[in-house]
Tab-separated table of C-alpha atoms in Angstrom:
chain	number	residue	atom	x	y	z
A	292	UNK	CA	16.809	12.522	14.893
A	293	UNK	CA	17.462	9.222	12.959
A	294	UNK	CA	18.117	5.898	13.127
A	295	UNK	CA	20.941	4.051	11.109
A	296	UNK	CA	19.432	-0.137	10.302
A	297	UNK	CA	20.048	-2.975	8.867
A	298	UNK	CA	17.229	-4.211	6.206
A	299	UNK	CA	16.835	-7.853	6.408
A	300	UNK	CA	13.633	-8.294	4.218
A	301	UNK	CA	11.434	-5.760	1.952
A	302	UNK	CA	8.844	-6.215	-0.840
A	303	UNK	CA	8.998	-5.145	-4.451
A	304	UNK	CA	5.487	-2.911	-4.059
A	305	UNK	CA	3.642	-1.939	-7.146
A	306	UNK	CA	4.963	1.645	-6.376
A	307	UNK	CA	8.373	0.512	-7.751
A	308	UNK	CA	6.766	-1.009	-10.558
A	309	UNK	CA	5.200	2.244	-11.735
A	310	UNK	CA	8.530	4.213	-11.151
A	311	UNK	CA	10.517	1.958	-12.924
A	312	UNK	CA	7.832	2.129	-15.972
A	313	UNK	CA	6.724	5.580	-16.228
A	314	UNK	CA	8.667	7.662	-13.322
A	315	UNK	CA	4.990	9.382	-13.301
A	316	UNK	CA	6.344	10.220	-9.413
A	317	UNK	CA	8.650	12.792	-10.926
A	318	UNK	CA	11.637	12.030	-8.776
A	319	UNK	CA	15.021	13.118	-8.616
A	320	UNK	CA	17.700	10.593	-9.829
A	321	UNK	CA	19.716	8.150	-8.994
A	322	UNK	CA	18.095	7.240	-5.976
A	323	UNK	CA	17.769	4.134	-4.001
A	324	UNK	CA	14.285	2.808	-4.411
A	325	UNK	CA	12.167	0.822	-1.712
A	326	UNK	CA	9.807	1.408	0.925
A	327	UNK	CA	7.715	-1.649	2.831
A	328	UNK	CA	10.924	-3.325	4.790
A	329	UNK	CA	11.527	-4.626	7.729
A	330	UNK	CA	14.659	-4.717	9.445
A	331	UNK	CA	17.094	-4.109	12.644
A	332	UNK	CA	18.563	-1.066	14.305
A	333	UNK	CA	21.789	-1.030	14.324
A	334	UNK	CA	22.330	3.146	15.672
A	335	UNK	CA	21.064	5.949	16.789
A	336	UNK	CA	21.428	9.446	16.508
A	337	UNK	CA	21.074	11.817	19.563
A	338	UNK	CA	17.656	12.619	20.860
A	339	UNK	CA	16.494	9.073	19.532
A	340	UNK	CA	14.226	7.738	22.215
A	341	UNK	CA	11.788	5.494	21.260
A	342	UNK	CA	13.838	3.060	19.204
A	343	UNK	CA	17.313	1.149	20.908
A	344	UNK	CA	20.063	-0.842	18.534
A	345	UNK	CA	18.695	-4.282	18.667
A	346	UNK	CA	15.016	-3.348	18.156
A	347	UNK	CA	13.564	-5.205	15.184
A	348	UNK	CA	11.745	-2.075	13.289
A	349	UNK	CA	8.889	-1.637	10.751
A	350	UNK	CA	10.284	1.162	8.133
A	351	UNK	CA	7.659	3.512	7.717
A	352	UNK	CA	7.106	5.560	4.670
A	353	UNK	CA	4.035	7.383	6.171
A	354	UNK	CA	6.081	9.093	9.260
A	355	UNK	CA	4.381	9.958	12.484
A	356	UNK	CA	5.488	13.256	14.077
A	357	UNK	CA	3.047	12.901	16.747
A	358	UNK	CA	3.169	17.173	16.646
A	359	UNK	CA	0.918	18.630	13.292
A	360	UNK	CA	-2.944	18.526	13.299
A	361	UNK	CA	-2.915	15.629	10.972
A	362	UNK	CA	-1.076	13.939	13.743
A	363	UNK	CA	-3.404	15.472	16.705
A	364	UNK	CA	-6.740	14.687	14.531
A	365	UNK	CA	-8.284	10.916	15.709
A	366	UNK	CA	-9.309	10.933	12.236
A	367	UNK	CA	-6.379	11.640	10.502
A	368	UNK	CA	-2.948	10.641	8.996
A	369	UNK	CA	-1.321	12.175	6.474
A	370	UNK	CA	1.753	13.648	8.698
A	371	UNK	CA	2.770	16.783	7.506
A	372	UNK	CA	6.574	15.096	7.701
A	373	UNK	CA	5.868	13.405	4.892
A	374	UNK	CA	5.664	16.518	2.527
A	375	UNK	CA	9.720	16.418	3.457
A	376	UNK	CA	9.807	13.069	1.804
A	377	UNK	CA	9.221	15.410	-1.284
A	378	UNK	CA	13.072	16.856	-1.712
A	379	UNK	CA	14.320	12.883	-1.172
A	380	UNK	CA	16.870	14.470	1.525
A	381	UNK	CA	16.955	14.086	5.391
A	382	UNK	CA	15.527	16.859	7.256
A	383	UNK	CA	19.077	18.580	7.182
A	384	UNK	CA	18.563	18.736	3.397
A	385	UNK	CA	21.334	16.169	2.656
A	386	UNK	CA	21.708	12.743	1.853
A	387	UNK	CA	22.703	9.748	3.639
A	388	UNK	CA	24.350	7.980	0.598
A	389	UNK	CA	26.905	8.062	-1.802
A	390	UNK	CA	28.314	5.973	-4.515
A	391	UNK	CA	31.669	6.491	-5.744
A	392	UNK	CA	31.914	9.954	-4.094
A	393	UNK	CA	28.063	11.072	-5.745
A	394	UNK	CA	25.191	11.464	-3.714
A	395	UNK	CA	22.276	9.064	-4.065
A	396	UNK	CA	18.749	10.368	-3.560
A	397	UNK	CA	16.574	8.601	-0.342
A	398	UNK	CA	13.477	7.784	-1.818
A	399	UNK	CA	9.586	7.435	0.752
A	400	UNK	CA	11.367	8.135	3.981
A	401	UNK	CA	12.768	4.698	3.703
A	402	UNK	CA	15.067	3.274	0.623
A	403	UNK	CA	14.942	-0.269	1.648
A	404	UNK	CA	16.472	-1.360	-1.558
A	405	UNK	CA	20.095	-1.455	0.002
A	406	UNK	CA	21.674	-3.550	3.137
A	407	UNK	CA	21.432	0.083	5.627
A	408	UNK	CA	19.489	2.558	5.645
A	409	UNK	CA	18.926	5.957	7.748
A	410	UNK	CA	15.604	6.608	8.902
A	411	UNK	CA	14.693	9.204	11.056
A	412	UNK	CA	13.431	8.246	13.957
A	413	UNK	CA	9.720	9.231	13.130
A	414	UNK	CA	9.325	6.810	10.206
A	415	UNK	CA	10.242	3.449	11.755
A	416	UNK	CA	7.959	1.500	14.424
A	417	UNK	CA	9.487	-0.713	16.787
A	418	UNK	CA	7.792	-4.728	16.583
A	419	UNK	CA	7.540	-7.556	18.788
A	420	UNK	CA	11.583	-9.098	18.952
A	421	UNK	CA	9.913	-12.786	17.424
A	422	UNK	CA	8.254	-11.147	14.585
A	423	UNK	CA	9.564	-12.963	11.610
A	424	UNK	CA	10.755	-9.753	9.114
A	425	UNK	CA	10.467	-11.692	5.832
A	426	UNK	CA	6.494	-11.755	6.534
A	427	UNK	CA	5.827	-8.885	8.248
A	428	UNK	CA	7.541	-6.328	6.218
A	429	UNK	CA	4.309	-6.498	4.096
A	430	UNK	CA	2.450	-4.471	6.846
A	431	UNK	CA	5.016	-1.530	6.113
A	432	UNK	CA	2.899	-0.978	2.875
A	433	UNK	CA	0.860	-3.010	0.848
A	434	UNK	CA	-1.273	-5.519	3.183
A	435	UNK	CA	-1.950	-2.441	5.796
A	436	UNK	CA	-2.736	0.119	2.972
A	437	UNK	CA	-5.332	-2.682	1.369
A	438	UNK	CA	-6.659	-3.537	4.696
A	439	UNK	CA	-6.980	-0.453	6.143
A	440	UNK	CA	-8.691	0.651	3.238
A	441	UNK	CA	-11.889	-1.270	4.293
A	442	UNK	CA	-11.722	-1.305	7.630
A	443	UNK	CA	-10.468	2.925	8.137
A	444	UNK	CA	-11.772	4.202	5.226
A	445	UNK	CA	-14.969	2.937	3.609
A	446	UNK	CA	-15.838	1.523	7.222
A	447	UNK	CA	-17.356	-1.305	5.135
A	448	UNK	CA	-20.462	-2.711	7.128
A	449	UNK	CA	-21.710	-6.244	8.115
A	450	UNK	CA	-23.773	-7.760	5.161
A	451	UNK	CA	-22.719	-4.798	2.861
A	452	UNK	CA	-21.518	-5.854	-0.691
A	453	UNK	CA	-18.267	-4.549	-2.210
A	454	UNK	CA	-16.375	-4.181	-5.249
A	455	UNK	CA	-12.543	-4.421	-5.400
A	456	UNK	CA	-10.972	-2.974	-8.760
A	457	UNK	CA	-7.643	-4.815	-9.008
A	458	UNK	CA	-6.200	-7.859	-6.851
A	459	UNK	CA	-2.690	-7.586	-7.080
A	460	UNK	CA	-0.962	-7.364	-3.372
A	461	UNK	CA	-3.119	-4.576	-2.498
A	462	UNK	CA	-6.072	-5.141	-3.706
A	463	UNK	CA	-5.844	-8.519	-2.236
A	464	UNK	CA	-5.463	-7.181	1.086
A	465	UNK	CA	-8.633	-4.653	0.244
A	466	UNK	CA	-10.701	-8.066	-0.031
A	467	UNK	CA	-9.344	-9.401	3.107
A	468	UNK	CA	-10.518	-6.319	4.889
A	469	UNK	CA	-13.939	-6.197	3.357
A	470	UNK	CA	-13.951	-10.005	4.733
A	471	UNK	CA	-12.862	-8.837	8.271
A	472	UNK	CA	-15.723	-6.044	8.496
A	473	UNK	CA	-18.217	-8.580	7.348
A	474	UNK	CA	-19.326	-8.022	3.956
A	475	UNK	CA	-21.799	-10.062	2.508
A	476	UNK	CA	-20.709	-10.079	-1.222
A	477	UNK	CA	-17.402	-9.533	-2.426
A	478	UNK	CA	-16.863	-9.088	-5.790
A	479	UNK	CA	-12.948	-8.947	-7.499
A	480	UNK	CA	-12.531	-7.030	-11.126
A	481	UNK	CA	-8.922	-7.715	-13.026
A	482	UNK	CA	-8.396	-8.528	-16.479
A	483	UNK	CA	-5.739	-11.455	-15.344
A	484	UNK	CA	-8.013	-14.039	-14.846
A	485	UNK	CA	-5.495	-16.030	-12.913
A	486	UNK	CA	-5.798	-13.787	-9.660
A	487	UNK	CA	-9.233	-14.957	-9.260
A	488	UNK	CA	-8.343	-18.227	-7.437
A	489	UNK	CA	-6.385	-16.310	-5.034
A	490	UNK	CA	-9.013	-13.355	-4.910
A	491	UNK	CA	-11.739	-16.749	-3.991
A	492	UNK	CA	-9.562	-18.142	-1.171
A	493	UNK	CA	-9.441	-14.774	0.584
A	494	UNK	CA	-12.437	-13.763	0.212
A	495	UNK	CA	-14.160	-12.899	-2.592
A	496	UNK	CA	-17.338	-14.226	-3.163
A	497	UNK	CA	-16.976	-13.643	-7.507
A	498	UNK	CA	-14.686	-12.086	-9.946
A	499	UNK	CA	-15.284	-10.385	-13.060
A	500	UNK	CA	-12.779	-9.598	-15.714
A	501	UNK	CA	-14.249	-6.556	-17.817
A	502	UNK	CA	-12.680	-7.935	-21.208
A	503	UNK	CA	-15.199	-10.469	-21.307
A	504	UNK	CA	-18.041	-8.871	-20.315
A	505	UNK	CA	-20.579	-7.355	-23.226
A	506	UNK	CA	-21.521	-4.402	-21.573
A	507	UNK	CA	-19.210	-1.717	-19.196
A	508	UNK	CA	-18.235	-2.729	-15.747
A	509	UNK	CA	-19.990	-0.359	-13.943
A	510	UNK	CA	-23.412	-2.045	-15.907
A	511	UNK	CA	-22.880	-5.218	-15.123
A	512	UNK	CA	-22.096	-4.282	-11.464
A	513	UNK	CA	-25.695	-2.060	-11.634
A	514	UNK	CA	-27.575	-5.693	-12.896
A	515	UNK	CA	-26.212	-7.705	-10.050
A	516	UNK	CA	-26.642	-6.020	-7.714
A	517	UNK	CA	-30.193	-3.821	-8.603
A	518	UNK	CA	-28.670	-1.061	-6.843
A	519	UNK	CA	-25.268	-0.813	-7.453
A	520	UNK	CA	-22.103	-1.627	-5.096
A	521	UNK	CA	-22.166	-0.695	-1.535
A	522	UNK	CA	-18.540	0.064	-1.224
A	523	UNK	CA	-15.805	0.241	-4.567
A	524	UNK	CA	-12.264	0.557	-4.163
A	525	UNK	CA	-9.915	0.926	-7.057
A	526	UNK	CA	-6.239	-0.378	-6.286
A	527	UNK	CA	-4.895	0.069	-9.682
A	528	UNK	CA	-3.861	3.712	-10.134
A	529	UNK	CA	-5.995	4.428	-13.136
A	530	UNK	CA	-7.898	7.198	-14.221
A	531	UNK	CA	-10.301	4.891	-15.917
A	532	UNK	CA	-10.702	2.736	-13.786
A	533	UNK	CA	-11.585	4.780	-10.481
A	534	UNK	CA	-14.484	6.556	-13.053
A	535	UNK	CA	-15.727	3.078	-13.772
A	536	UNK	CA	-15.340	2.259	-9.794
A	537	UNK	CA	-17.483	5.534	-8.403
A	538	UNK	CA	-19.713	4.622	-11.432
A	539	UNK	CA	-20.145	1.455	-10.051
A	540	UNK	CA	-21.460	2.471	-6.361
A	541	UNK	CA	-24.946	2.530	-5.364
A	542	UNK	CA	-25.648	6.484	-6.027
A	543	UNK	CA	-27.979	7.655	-2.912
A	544	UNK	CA	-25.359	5.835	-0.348
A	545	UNK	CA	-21.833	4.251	-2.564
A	546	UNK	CA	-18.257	5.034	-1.313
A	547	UNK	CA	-15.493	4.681	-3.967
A	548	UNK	CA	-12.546	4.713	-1.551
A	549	UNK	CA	-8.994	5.244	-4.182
A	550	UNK	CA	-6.312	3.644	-2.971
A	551	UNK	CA	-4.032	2.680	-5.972
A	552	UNK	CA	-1.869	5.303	-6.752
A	553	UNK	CA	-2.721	8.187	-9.355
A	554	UNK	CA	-0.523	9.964	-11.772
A	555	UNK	CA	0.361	13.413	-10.871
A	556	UNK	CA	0.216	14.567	-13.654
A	557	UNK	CA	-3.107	13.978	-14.694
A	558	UNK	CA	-6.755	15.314	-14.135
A	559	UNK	CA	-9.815	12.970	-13.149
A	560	UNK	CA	-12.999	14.132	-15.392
A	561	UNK	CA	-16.169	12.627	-14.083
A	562	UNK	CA	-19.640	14.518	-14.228
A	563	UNK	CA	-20.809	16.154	-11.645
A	564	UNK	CA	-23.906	14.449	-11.870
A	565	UNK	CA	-22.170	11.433	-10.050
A	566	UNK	CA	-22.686	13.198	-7.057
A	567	UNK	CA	-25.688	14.823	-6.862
A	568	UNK	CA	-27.528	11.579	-5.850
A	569	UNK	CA	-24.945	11.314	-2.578
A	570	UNK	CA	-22.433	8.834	-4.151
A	571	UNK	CA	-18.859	9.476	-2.285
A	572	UNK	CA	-15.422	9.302	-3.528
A	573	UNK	CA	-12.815	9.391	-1.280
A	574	UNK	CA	-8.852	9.335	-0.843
A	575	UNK	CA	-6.611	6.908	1.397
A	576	UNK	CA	-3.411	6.690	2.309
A	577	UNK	CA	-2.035	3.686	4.173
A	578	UNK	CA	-5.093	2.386	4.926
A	579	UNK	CA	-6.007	5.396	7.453
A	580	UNK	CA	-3.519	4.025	10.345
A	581	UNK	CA	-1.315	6.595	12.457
A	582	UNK	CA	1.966	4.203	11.414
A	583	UNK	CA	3.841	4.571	14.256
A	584	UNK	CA	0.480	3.926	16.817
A	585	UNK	CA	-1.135	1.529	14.691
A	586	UNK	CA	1.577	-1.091	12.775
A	587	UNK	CA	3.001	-2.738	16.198
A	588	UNK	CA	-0.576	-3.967	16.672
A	589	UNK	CA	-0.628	-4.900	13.731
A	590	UNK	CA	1.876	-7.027	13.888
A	591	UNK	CA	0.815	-8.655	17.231
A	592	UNK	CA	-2.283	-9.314	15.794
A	593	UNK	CA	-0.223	-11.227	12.557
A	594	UNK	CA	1.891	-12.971	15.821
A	595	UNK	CA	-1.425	-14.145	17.456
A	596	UNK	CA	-2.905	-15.446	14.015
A	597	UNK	CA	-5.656	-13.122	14.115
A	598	UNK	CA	-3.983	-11.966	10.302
A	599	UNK	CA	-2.374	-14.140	7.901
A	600	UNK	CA	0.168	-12.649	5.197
A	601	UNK	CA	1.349	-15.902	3.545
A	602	UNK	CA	-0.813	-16.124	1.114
A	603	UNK	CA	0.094	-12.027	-0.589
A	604	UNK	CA	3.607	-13.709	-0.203
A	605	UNK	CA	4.256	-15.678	-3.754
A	606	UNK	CA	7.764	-15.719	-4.502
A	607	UNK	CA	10.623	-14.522	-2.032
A	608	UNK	CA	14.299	-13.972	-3.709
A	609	UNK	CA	17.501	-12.436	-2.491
A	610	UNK	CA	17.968	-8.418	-2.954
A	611	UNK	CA	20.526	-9.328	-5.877
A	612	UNK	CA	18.013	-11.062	-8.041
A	613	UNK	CA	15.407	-7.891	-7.876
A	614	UNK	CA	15.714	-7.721	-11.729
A	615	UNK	CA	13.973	-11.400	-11.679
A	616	UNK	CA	11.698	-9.938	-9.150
A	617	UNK	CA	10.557	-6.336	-11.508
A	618	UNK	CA	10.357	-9.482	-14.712
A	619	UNK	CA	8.295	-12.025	-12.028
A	620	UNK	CA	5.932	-8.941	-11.399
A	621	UNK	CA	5.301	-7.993	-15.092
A	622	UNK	CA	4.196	-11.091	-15.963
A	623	UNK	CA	0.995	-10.959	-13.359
A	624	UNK	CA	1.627	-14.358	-11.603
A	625	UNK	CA	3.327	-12.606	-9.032
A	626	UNK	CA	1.019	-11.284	-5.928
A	627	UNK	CA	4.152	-10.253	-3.765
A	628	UNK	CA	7.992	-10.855	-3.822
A	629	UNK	CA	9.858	-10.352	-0.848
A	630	UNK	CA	13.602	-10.212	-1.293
A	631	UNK	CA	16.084	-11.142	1.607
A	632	UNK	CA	19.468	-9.199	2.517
């Protein structure tokens, strides 16, 4: 069952940015990339029920089947459905595009790089009709993956202290969660010192960039804190980094929560010994929210002020100048571009 849309806004995630340098994803080519849009429906197929043309729609690369024990679990959400994601095909095991008679790959459920899409029906969550797309596209992906992170995840605690390990658009949103929960002591790590203003008006109470520090992060982290960090999170999607992060935690009671994404293709070697105190490390994906149940409220929440996206929102460009938008995000000084169809 799927849904044919229009996408009207979508933002050039860090995902992209890693495909388009490395292809460490180990996709299938050419395929349409894109995955945290926002758009209108425009069809549906038969047995669609919960989604009408007309309906302004959250594309959802994390689907919601509502059916598999991920699903079923209150503290789960890893949809089996999105294993299908895997063969970049609809569930019929073909694709929904062509160019010049060749078939184009789908890419996360979603392909939001293009002016239609097809969706199935379980990947898209229908928004409140005033919702302005060009903002709240950013809850398909980065802000609620960030956000969630701290809030689902690491259940950060009033008065805690936390570390955030990158503050691009995610990590950014990471520090606005750790705000929400009511941490006492926020502290941002990137080696682009010019994220730290941004970091400061969100939340953070410091920022660090390792490069000028004397002595390894996780040290420094250790002499500020006499215990170590309460809560680390490491939104980069490096190995190094996310050893540096868990090294970082308090070890009788630290969470490292990873949210960036990690190559595939590569093993994590930490010792052992990391653990035996009680330190934690765990996984997240989209922040911990059932997408389907849990990104309308977000929204309403964004409509009633209780969030505010604008400031992950830097530069905003139309889908044909995405090359200026992969060339804005190189250079660092850009948190979040949306582009407009």
């Amino acid at each position: 069952m799927s849904t044919t849309g229009q996408v009207v806004a979508t933002g050039l995630c860090g995902t992209e940015m890693k495909v388009l340098g490395s292809k460490h994803l180990d996709l299938l080519y050419p395929t349409i990339l894109g995955h945290e849009g926002a758009g209108i429906v425009e069809s549906i197929g038969e047995g669609v029920s919960t989604v009408k043309p007309g309906d302004k729609v959250i594309t959802l690369f994390l689907p919601q089947c509502g059916e598999c024990t991920s699903c079923l679990n209150s503290e789960g959400n890893f949809c089996i459905q999105f294993k299908q994601s895997k063969t970049q095909l609809m569930s019929d095991g073909t694709s929904r595009f062509t160019c010049k008679g060749k078939s184009i790959y789908h890419f996360g459920n979603t392909s939001t790089f293009c002016e239609y899409t097809v969706i199935k029906e379980i990947s898209v969550a229908k928004i409140d009709a005033v919702a302005p797309l060009e903002k709240v596209c950013l809850i398909s992906c980065g802000f609620s993956t960030g956000f969630g992170a701290a809030i689902n995840t690491a259940k950060v605690t009033p008065g805690s202290t936390c570390a955030v390990f990158g503050l691009g658009g995610v990590g950014l949103s990471v520090v606005m969660g750790c705000k929400a929960a009511g941490a006492a002591r926020i502290i941002g790590v990137d080696v682009n010192k010019e994220k730290f203003k941004k970091a400061q008006e969100l939340g953070a109470t410091e920022c660090l960039n390792p490069q000028d520090l004397k002595k390894p992060i996780q040290e420094v982290l250790f002499d500020m804190t006499d215990a170590g960090i309460d809560f680390c999170f490491e939104a980069i999607g490096n190995l190094d980094v996310l050893a540096a992060a868990l090294a970082s935690c308090n070890e009788s009671y630290g969470v490292c929560v990873v949210v960036g994404v990690l190559p595939a293709s590569v093993q994590l070697k930490i010792s052992g010994q990391l653990f035996f105190s009680g330190r934690s490390l765990k996984g997240s994906v989209f922040g911990g929210w059932k997408s389907r149940q849990h990104i309308p409220k977000l929204v309403a929440d964004y409509m009633a002020e209780k969030l505010n996206l604008d400031p992950l929102i830097t530069h905003t460009l139309n889908l044909d100048k995405i090359n200026e938008a992969v060339e804005l995000m190189k250079t660092g000084k850009c948190i979040r571009c949306i582009l407009l169809l």
